PDB file of C-alpha atoms and ligand atoms in Angstrom:
ATOM      1  CA  MET O   1       0.155  -0.105   0.131  1.00 96.00           C
ATOM      2  CA  ARG O   2       1.027   3.324  -0.803  1.00 98.00           C
ATOM      3  CA  TYR O   3       0.031   5.933   1.648  1.00 98.00           C
ATOM      4  CA  LEU O   4      -0.132  10.332   1.111  1.00 98.00           C
ATOM      5  CA  ILE O   5       1.034  11.558   4.283  1.00 98.00           C
ATOM      6  CA  ILE O   6       0.061  15.128   4.859  1.00 98.00           C
ATOM      7  CA  SER O   7       0.001  17.325   7.742  1.00 98.00           C
ATOM      8  CA  ASP O   8      -0.905  21.025   9.053  1.00 98.00           C
ATOM      9  CA  ILE O   9      -3.055  22.163   5.952  1.00 98.00           C
ATOM     10  CA  HIS O  10      -3.956  25.054   7.626  1.00 98.00           C
ATOM     11  CA  ALA O  11      -6.863  25.906   4.934  1.00 98.00           C
ATOM     12  CA  ASN O  12      -3.750  26.532   2.245  1.00 98.00           C
ATOM     13  CA  LEU O  13      -5.711  25.095  -0.736  1.00 98.00           C
ATOM     14  CA  THR O  14      -3.118  26.004  -3.047  1.00 98.00           C
ATOM     15  CA  ALA O  15      -0.564  24.085  -1.109  1.00 98.00           C
ATOM     16  CA  PHE O  16      -2.885  21.036  -1.100  1.00 98.00           C
ATOM     17  CA  GLN O  17      -3.641  20.703  -4.419  1.00 98.00           C
ATOM     18  CA  ALA O  18      -0.132  21.266  -5.246  1.00 98.00           C
ATOM     19  CA  VAL O  19       0.775  17.957  -3.150  1.00 98.00           C
ATOM     20  CA  LEU O  20      -1.860  15.836  -4.394  1.00 98.00           C
ATOM     21  CA  GLU O  21      -0.989  16.789  -7.854  1.00 98.00           C
ATOM     22  CA  ASP O  22       2.697  15.908  -7.053  1.00 98.00           C
ATOM     23  CA  ALA O  23       2.051  12.616  -5.324  1.00 98.00           C
ATOM     24  CA  GLY O  24       1.087  10.546  -7.940  1.00 96.00           C
ATOM     25  CA  TYR O  25      -0.704   7.315  -7.231  1.00 96.00           C
ATOM     26  CA  TYR O  26      -1.504   6.435  -3.725  1.00 98.00           C
ATOM     27  CA  ASP O  27      -4.068   3.900  -2.174  1.00 98.00           C
ATOM     28  CA  TYR O  28      -4.785   6.435   1.307  1.00 98.00           C
ATOM     29  CA  VAL O  29      -4.375   9.544   2.911  1.00 98.00           C
ATOM     30  CA  TRP O  30      -3.172   9.654   6.417  1.00 98.00           C
ATOM     31  CA  CYS O  31      -3.763  13.517   7.627  1.00 98.00           C
ATOM     32  CA  LEU O  32      -1.897  14.235  11.045  1.00 98.00           C
ATOM     33  CA  GLY O  33      -4.302  17.372  12.144  1.00 98.00           C
ATOM     34  CA  ASP O  34      -4.334  21.088  11.591  1.00 98.00           C
ATOM     35  CA  VAL O  35      -6.611  20.801   8.628  1.00 98.00           C
ATOM     36  CA  VAL O  36      -7.813  24.445   9.090  1.00 98.00           C
ATOM     37  CA  GLY O  37      -6.402  27.583  11.142  1.00 95.00           C
ATOM     38  CA  TYR O  38      -4.185  30.406   9.541  1.00 96.00           C
ATOM     39  CA  GLY O  39      -4.724  30.249   6.104  1.00 98.00           C
ATOM     40  CA  PRO O  40      -8.016  31.415   3.632  1.00 98.00           C
ATOM     41  CA  ASP O  41      -9.822  28.335   2.548  1.00 98.00           C
ATOM     42  CA  PRO O  42     -11.203  26.452   5.667  1.00 98.00           C
ATOM     43  CA  ASN O  43     -14.358  24.704   3.935  1.00 98.00           C
ATOM     44  CA  GLU O  44     -12.240  23.889   0.411  1.00 98.00           C
ATOM     45  CA  CYS O  45      -9.600  22.167   2.366  1.00 98.00           C
ATOM     46  CA  VAL O  46     -12.149  20.216   4.359  1.00 98.00           C
ATOM     47  CA  GLU O  47     -14.113  19.104   1.319  1.00 98.00           C
ATOM     48  CA  LEU O  48     -11.021  18.132  -0.409  1.00 98.00           C
ATOM     49  CA  LEU O  49      -9.896  16.337   2.485  1.00 98.00           C
ATOM     50  CA  ARG O  50     -13.562  14.810   2.600  1.00 98.00           C
ATOM     51  CA  SER O  51     -13.433  13.671  -1.067  1.00 98.00           C
ATOM     52  CA  LEU O  52     -10.350  11.419  -0.597  1.00 98.00           C
ATOM     53  CA  PRO O  53      -9.569   8.194   0.541  1.00 98.00           C
ATOM     54  CA  HIS O  54      -8.672   9.005   4.002  1.00 98.00           C
ATOM     55  CA  LEU O  55      -8.086   9.292   7.760  1.00 98.00           C
ATOM     56  CA  SER O  56      -7.577  12.300   9.483  1.00 98.00           C
ATOM     57  CA  LEU O  57      -6.774  13.193  13.101  1.00 98.00           C
ATOM     58  CA  ALA O  58      -7.763  16.408  15.018  1.00 98.00           C
ATOM     59  CA  GLY O  59      -5.073  19.043  15.365  1.00 98.00           C
ATOM     60  CA  ASN O  60      -4.976  22.014  18.153  1.00 96.00           C
ATOM     61  CA  HIS O  61      -6.028  24.566  15.338  1.00 96.00           C
ATOM     62  CA  ASP O  62      -9.126  22.256  14.343  1.00 97.00           C
ATOM     63  CA  TRP O  63     -10.034  22.129  18.178  1.00 97.00           C
ATOM     64  CA  ALA O  64      -9.548  25.877  18.689  1.00 96.00           C
ATOM     65  CA  ALA O  65     -12.007  26.506  15.454  1.00 96.00           C
ATOM     66  CA  LEU O  66     -14.474  24.175  16.964  1.00 97.00           C
ATOM     67  CA  GLY O  67     -14.262  26.622  20.234  1.00 95.00           C
ATOM     68  CA  ARG O  68     -12.847  23.313  22.072  1.00 94.00           C
ATOM     69  CA  LEU O  69      -9.823  24.872  23.188  1.00 90.00           C
ATOM     70  CA  ASP O  70      -9.019  28.457  25.681  1.00 88.00           C
ATOM     71  CA  ILE O  71      -7.317  30.242  22.668  1.00 89.00           C
ATOM     72  CA  ARG O  72      -5.783  32.694  25.023  1.00 89.00           C
ATOM     73  CA  THR O  73      -2.746  30.976  24.547  1.00 85.00           C
ATOM     74  CA  PHE O  74      -2.705  31.240  20.818  1.00 89.00           C
ATOM     75  CA  ASN O  75      -0.602  34.513  19.448  1.00 92.00           C
ATOM     76  CA  ALA O  76      -2.876  37.696  18.578  1.00 94.00           C
ATOM     77  CA  ASP O  77      -2.754  36.438  14.908  1.00 94.00           C
ATOM     78  CA  ALA O  78      -3.297  33.256  15.653  1.00 92.00           C
ATOM     79  CA  ARG O  79      -6.260  33.966  17.460  1.00 93.00           C
ATOM     80  CA  LYS O  80      -7.696  36.274  14.670  1.00 95.00           C
ATOM     81  CA  ALA O  81      -7.597  33.754  12.170  1.00 96.00           C
ATOM     82  CA  VAL O  82      -9.243  31.099  14.494  1.00 95.00           C
ATOM     83  CA  LEU O  83     -11.940  33.191  15.083  1.00 96.00           C
ATOM     84  CA  TRP O  84     -12.328  33.713  11.621  1.00 98.00           C
ATOM     85  CA  THR O  85     -12.154  30.265  10.727  1.00 98.00           C
ATOM     86  CA  ARG O  86     -14.730  29.741  13.630  1.00 97.00           C
ATOM     87  CA  GLU O  87     -17.133  31.999  11.548  1.00 97.00           C
ATOM     88  CA  MET O  88     -16.475  30.625   7.927  1.00 98.00           C
ATOM     89  CA  LEU O  89     -16.952  27.060   8.439  1.00 98.00           C
ATOM     90  CA  SER O  90     -19.942  25.441   7.180  1.00 98.00           C
ATOM     91  CA  PRO O  91     -22.052  23.391   9.186  1.00 98.00           C
ATOM     92  CA  GLU O  92     -21.424  20.127   7.356  1.00 98.00           C
ATOM     93  CA  ASN O  93     -17.366  20.359   7.687  1.00 98.00           C
ATOM     94  CA  ARG O  94     -17.881  21.708  11.274  1.00 98.00           C
ATOM     95  CA  ALA O  95     -19.247  18.431  12.230  1.00 98.00           C
ATOM     96  CA  TYR O  96     -16.468  16.258  10.195  1.00 98.00           C
ATOM     97  CA  LEU O  97     -14.212  18.331  12.592  1.00 98.00           C
ATOM     98  CA  GLU O  98     -16.266  17.349  15.664  1.00 98.00           C
ATOM     99  CA  GLU O  99     -15.848  13.721  14.840  1.00 98.00           C
ATOM    100  CA  LEU O 100     -11.954  13.822  14.358  1.00 98.00           C
ATOM    101  CA  PRO O 101      -9.935  11.569  17.114  1.00 98.00           C
ATOM    102  CA  THR O 102      -6.610  12.595  18.612  1.00 96.00           C
ATOM    103  CA  THR O 103      -5.003   9.389  18.024  1.00 97.00           C
ATOM    104  CA  PHE O 104      -5.078   6.440  15.760  1.00 97.00           C
ATOM    105  CA  ILE O 105      -2.770   3.335  16.117  1.00 97.00           C
ATOM    106  CA  LEU O 106      -2.754   1.248  12.575  1.00 96.00           C
ATOM    107  CA  GLY O 107      -0.868  -2.274  12.455  1.00 95.00           C
ATOM    108  CA  ASP O 108       3.254  -0.643  13.103  1.00 96.00           C
ATOM    109  CA  PHE O 109       2.115   2.973  13.317  1.00 98.00           C
ATOM    110  CA  THR O 110       0.543   5.168  16.090  1.00 98.00           C
ATOM    111  CA  LEU O 111      -0.465   8.426  14.576  1.00 98.00           C
ATOM    112  CA  SER O 112      -0.980  11.872  16.722  1.00 98.00           C
ATOM    113  CA  HIS O 113      -0.668  15.391  15.972  1.00 98.00           C
ATOM    114  CA  GLY O 114       1.645  16.783  18.428  1.00 98.00           C
ATOM    115  CA  SER O 115       2.889  13.805  20.075  1.00 98.00           C
ATOM    116  CA  PRO O 116       2.110  10.303  21.325  1.00 98.00           C
ATOM    117  CA  ARG O 117       1.919  11.190  25.206  1.00 97.00           C
ATOM    118  CA  GLU O 118       0.299  14.732  24.384  1.00 96.00           C
ATOM    119  CA  PRO O 119      -1.477  14.580  21.118  1.00 96.00           C
ATOM    120  CA  ILE O 120      -2.882  18.034  20.822  1.00 95.00           C
ATOM    121  CA  TRP O 121      -0.530  20.130  22.438  1.00 93.00           C
ATOM    122  CA  GLU O 122       3.112  18.778  22.664  1.00 97.00           C
ATOM    123  CA  TYR O 123       5.919  19.622  20.005  1.00 97.00           C
ATOM    124  CA  ILE O 124       8.493  17.305  19.560  1.00 97.00           C
ATOM    125  CA  LEU O 125      11.474  19.739  18.756  1.00 95.00           C
ATOM    126  CA  ASP O 126      14.374  17.777  19.660  1.00 95.00           C
ATOM    127  CA  PRO O 127      15.662  14.513  20.507  1.00 95.00           C
ATOM    128  CA  LEU O 128      15.296  14.985  24.262  1.00 95.00           C
ATOM    129  CA  ILE O 129      11.460  15.377  23.903  1.00 96.00           C
ATOM    130  CA  ALA O 130      11.567  12.668  20.946  1.00 97.00           C
ATOM    131  CA  ALA O 131      13.414  10.206  23.479  1.00 95.00           C
ATOM    132  CA  LEU O 132      10.755  10.904  26.402  1.00 95.00           C
ATOM    133  CA  ASN O 133       8.001  10.276  23.560  1.00 97.00           C
ATOM    134  CA  PHE O 134       9.212   6.907  22.608  1.00 96.00           C
ATOM    135  CA  GLN O 135       7.642   5.543  25.690  1.00 94.00           C
ATOM    136  CA  ALA O 136       4.267   6.683  24.717  1.00 96.00           C
ATOM    137  CA  PHE O 137       3.862   4.493  22.234  1.00 97.00           C
ATOM    138  CA  SER O 138       4.141   0.762  21.715  1.00 97.00           C
ATOM    139  CA  THR O 139       4.133   0.120  17.942  1.00 97.00           C
ATOM    140  CA  GLN O 140       7.277   0.527  15.988  1.00 97.00           C
ATOM    141  CA  TYR O 141       6.578   3.794  14.359  1.00 98.00           C
ATOM    142  CA  CYS O 142       5.338   6.982  15.189  1.00 98.00           C
ATOM    143  CA  LEU O 143       4.093   9.740  12.681  1.00 98.00           C
ATOM    144  CA  VAL O 144       3.732  13.107  13.910  1.00 98.00           C
ATOM    145  CA  GLY O 145       3.060  16.796  12.749  1.00 98.00           C
ATOM    146  CA  HIS O 146       2.287  20.242  14.855  1.00 98.00           C
ATOM    147  CA  THR O 147       5.756  21.637  14.555  1.00 98.00           C
ATOM    148  CA  HIS O 148       5.676  22.266  10.565  1.00 98.00           C
ATOM    149  CA  THR O 149       9.013  20.590  10.334  1.00 97.00           C
ATOM    150  CA  PRO O 150      10.084  17.401   8.564  1.00 98.00           C
ATOM    151  CA  VAL O 151      12.065  15.198  10.446  1.00 98.00           C
ATOM    152  CA  LEU O 152      13.023  11.949  11.766  1.00 97.00           C
ATOM    153  CA  PHE O 153      14.055  10.978  15.186  1.00 97.00           C
ATOM    154  CA  ARG O 154      15.600   7.305  15.673  1.00 96.00           C
ATOM    155  CA  GLU O 155      15.702   5.200  18.611  1.00 96.00           C
ATOM    156  CA  LEU O 156      18.930   4.260  19.859  1.00 94.00           C
ATOM    157  CA  ARG O 157      18.369   1.275  21.748  1.00 84.00           C
ATOM    158  CA  GLU O 158      21.719   1.410  23.446  1.00 83.00           C
ATOM    159  CA  ASN O 159      21.407   4.476  26.036  1.00 84.00           C
ATOM    160  CA  GLY O 160      17.345   5.046  25.479  1.00 79.00           C
ATOM    161  CA  GLY O 161      18.063   8.428  23.522  1.00 87.00           C
ATOM    162  CA  CYS O 162      17.132   8.996  19.792  1.00 93.00           C
ATOM    163  CA  GLU O 163      19.056  10.807  17.073  1.00 95.00           C
ATOM    164  CA  VAL O 164      17.650  13.235  14.481  1.00 96.00           C
ATOM    165  CA  VAL O 165      17.865  12.411  10.742  1.00 94.00           C
ATOM    166  CA  MET O 166      17.349  15.314   8.525  1.00 93.00           C
ATOM    167  CA  PRO O 167      15.585  14.653   5.435  1.00 94.00           C
ATOM    168  CA  LYS O 168      16.560  14.214   2.115  1.00 95.00           C
ATOM    169  CA  TYR O 169      14.210  14.800  -0.334  1.00 98.00           C
ATOM    170  CA  ARG O 170      12.951  12.764  -3.162  1.00 97.00           C
ATOM    171  CA  GLU O 171      15.200   9.601  -1.555  1.00 97.00           C
ATOM    172  CA  ARG O 172      13.552   6.588  -0.598  1.00 96.00           C
ATOM    173  CA  ILE O 173      14.572   5.499   3.082  1.00 94.00           C
ATOM    174  CA  PRO O 174      14.029   1.861   4.095  1.00 94.00           C
ATOM    175  CA  LEU O 175      12.325   1.712   7.435  1.00 92.00           C
ATOM    176  CA  ASP O 176      14.872  -0.648   9.266  1.00 87.00           C
ATOM    177  CA  ASP O 177      14.084  -2.318  12.353  1.00 89.00           C
ATOM    178  CA  SER O 178      15.112   0.901  14.321  1.00 94.00           C
ATOM    179  CA  ARG O 179      11.987   2.531  16.236  1.00 96.00           C
ATOM    180  CA  TYR O 180      11.092   5.890  14.381  1.00 97.00           C
ATOM    181  CA  ILE O 181       9.310   9.091  15.179  1.00 98.00           C
ATOM    182  CA  ILE O 182       8.429  11.038  11.967  1.00 98.00           C
ATOM    183  CA  ASN O 183       7.191  14.007  10.845  1.00 98.00           C
ATOM    184  CA  PRO O 184       6.418  14.655   7.120  1.00 98.00           C
ATOM    185  CA  GLY O 185       6.507  18.526   7.627  1.00 98.00           C
ATOM    186  CA  SER O 186       3.635  20.931   7.111  1.00 98.00           C
ATOM    187  CA  VAL O 187       1.653  21.091   3.562  1.00 98.00           C
ATOM    188  CA  GLY O 188       0.336  25.002   4.429  1.00 98.00           C
ATOM    189  CA  GLN O 189       2.446  26.798   6.233  1.00 98.00           C
ATOM    190  CA  PRO O 190       6.408  25.112   6.268  1.00 98.00           C
ATOM    191  CA  ARG O 191       8.355  26.649   9.433  1.00 97.00           C
ATOM    192  CA  ASP O 192      12.120  25.473   8.380  1.00 96.00           C
ATOM    193  CA  SER O 193      12.864  28.210   6.238  1.00 96.00           C
ATOM    194  CA  ILE O 194      11.644  26.337   3.141  1.00 97.00           C
ATOM    195  CA  PRO O 195       8.826  28.164   1.780  1.00 98.00           C
ATOM    196  CA  ASP O 196       7.847  24.813  -0.498  1.00 98.00           C
ATOM    197  CA  ALA O 197       4.827  22.196   0.826  1.00 98.00           C
ATOM    198  CA  ALA O 198       5.959  19.569   2.565  1.00 98.00           C
ATOM    199  CA  TYR O 199       4.798  15.969   2.693  1.00 98.00           C
ATOM    200  CA  ALA O 200       5.887  12.047   2.547  1.00 98.00           C
ATOM    201  CA  ILE O 201       4.850   9.048   0.939  1.00 98.00           C
ATOM    202  CA  LEU O 202       4.844   5.839   2.991  1.00 98.00           C
ATOM    203  CA  ASP O 203       5.430   2.702   0.939  1.00 98.00           C
ATOM    204  CA  THR O 204       4.458  -0.364   2.878  1.00 96.00           C
ATOM    205  CA  THR O 205       5.156  -3.171   0.369  1.00 95.00           C
ATOM    206  CA  SER O 206       8.465  -1.581   0.170  1.00 96.00           C
ATOM    207  CA  GLY O 207       9.208  -0.708   3.921  1.00 96.00           C
ATOM    208  CA  THR O 208      10.102   2.897   2.714  1.00 97.00           C
ATOM    209  CA  TRP O 209       9.641   6.209   3.687  1.00 97.00           C
ATOM    210  CA  GLU O 210      10.186   9.230   1.170  1.00 98.00           C
ATOM    211  CA  HIS O 211      10.318  13.106   2.184  1.00 98.00           C
ATOM    212  CA  ARG O 212       9.039  15.534  -0.450  1.00 98.00           C
ATOM    213  CA  ARG O 213       8.382  19.461  -1.437  1.00 98.00           C
ATOM    214  CA  VAL O 214       6.942  21.002  -3.671  1.00 98.00           C
ATOM    215  CA  PRO O 215       6.464  24.877  -4.650  1.00 98.00           C
ATOM    216  CA  TYR O 216       2.937  26.475  -5.009  1.00 98.00           C
ATOM    217  CA  ASN O 217       1.794  29.615  -6.298  1.00 98.00           C
ATOM    218  CA  ILE O 218       2.319  31.189  -2.507  1.00 98.00           C
ATOM    219  CA  ASP O 219       1.030  34.503  -4.421  1.00 98.00           C
ATOM    220  CA  ALA O 220      -2.359  33.229  -4.929  1.00 98.00           C
ATOM    221  CA  VAL O 221      -2.852  32.170  -1.176  1.00 98.00           C
ATOM    222  CA  GLN O 222      -1.576  35.479   0.239  1.00 98.00           C
ATOM    223  CA  GLN O 223      -4.097  37.521  -2.236  1.00 98.00           C
ATOM    224  CA  ARG O 224      -6.900  35.467  -0.915  1.00 98.00           C
ATOM    225  CA  MET O 225      -5.808  35.929   2.832  1.00 98.00           C
ATOM    226  CA  ARG O 226      -5.593  39.926   2.046  1.00 98.00           C
ATOM    227  CA  LYS O 227      -9.183  40.092   0.563  1.00 98.00           C
ATOM    228  CA  HIS O 228     -10.224  38.336   3.632  1.00 98.00           C
ATOM    229  CA  GLY O 229      -8.270  40.335   5.858  1.00 97.00           C
ATOM    230  CA  LEU O 230      -6.200  37.918   7.481  1.00 98.00           C
ATOM    231  CA  PRO O 231      -3.258  39.694   9.720  1.00 97.00           C
ATOM    232  CA  ASP O 232      -0.325  40.523   7.764  1.00 97.00           C
ATOM    233  CA  ARG O 233       2.397  38.397   9.655  1.00 97.00           C
ATOM    234  CA  LEU O 234       0.348  35.059   8.540  1.00 97.00           C
ATOM    235  CA  ILE O 235       0.702  36.480   5.271  1.00 98.00           C
ATOM    236  CA  MET O 236       4.289  37.111   5.067  1.00 97.00           C
ATOM    237  CA  ARG O 237       5.522  34.348   6.318  1.00 97.00           C
ATOM    238  CA  LEU O 238       4.123  32.010   3.743  1.00 98.00           C
ATOM    239  CA  GLU O 239       7.030  33.216   1.529  1.00 96.00           C
ATOM    240  CA  HIS O 240       9.678  32.788   3.984  1.00 95.00           C
ATOM    241  CA  GLY O 241       8.861  29.702   5.360  1.00 95.00           C
ATOM    242  CA  TRP O 242       8.503  30.581   9.189  1.00 92.00           C
TER     243      TRP O 242
HETATM  244 ZN1   ZN U   1      -0.373  23.228  12.821  1.00 81.38          ZN
END
């Protein structure tokens, strides 16, 4: 089976479409949450996702758009975008988001938006946090999003630590018998200084993982954001990838 692995679409339809076009053939989509929030196309992105053979998790921005989270912890720009998204979401798309779980366990894979021990909130930004999270899931692999940065953490059996493996794009990595926590990066708001949309292809038949990047028409997204009065900082960051 060939899986398209996506996360943090963040209501960016143009980036989402570019990823689907670039991905080629796949059997199924695993979406790791944050379908909405920040971007100008919340309904369009939920609808496109719903039209695909897929499963999706809920992320913190999905919950915020549903009013399930106290958004006082969000920065002012994110808060503005959340409130705008809340107003825009159609009842059907809201109902879809309401049903999303926070974790999936599928064969060798645990899926969660933030981390296996704190699926909605925790950011796995460094090997220390990753090492602690290896104890929080029992499958061989765990897929996460939330940081908007593609990365692999490989568990080191010798000392209970883990090493960071930086992604090489368009290169199939064999998933060996190590345990991994893997982040495909963000479709709609990359934060690793590369503005291209990020995603991954998991091939369970050959046992390989492949990180990918694809450019998209950022200007078109920024124009829609301006039209809707979304915050300038959120508009600008797309072209810089932060
Ligand atoms: Zn996110």
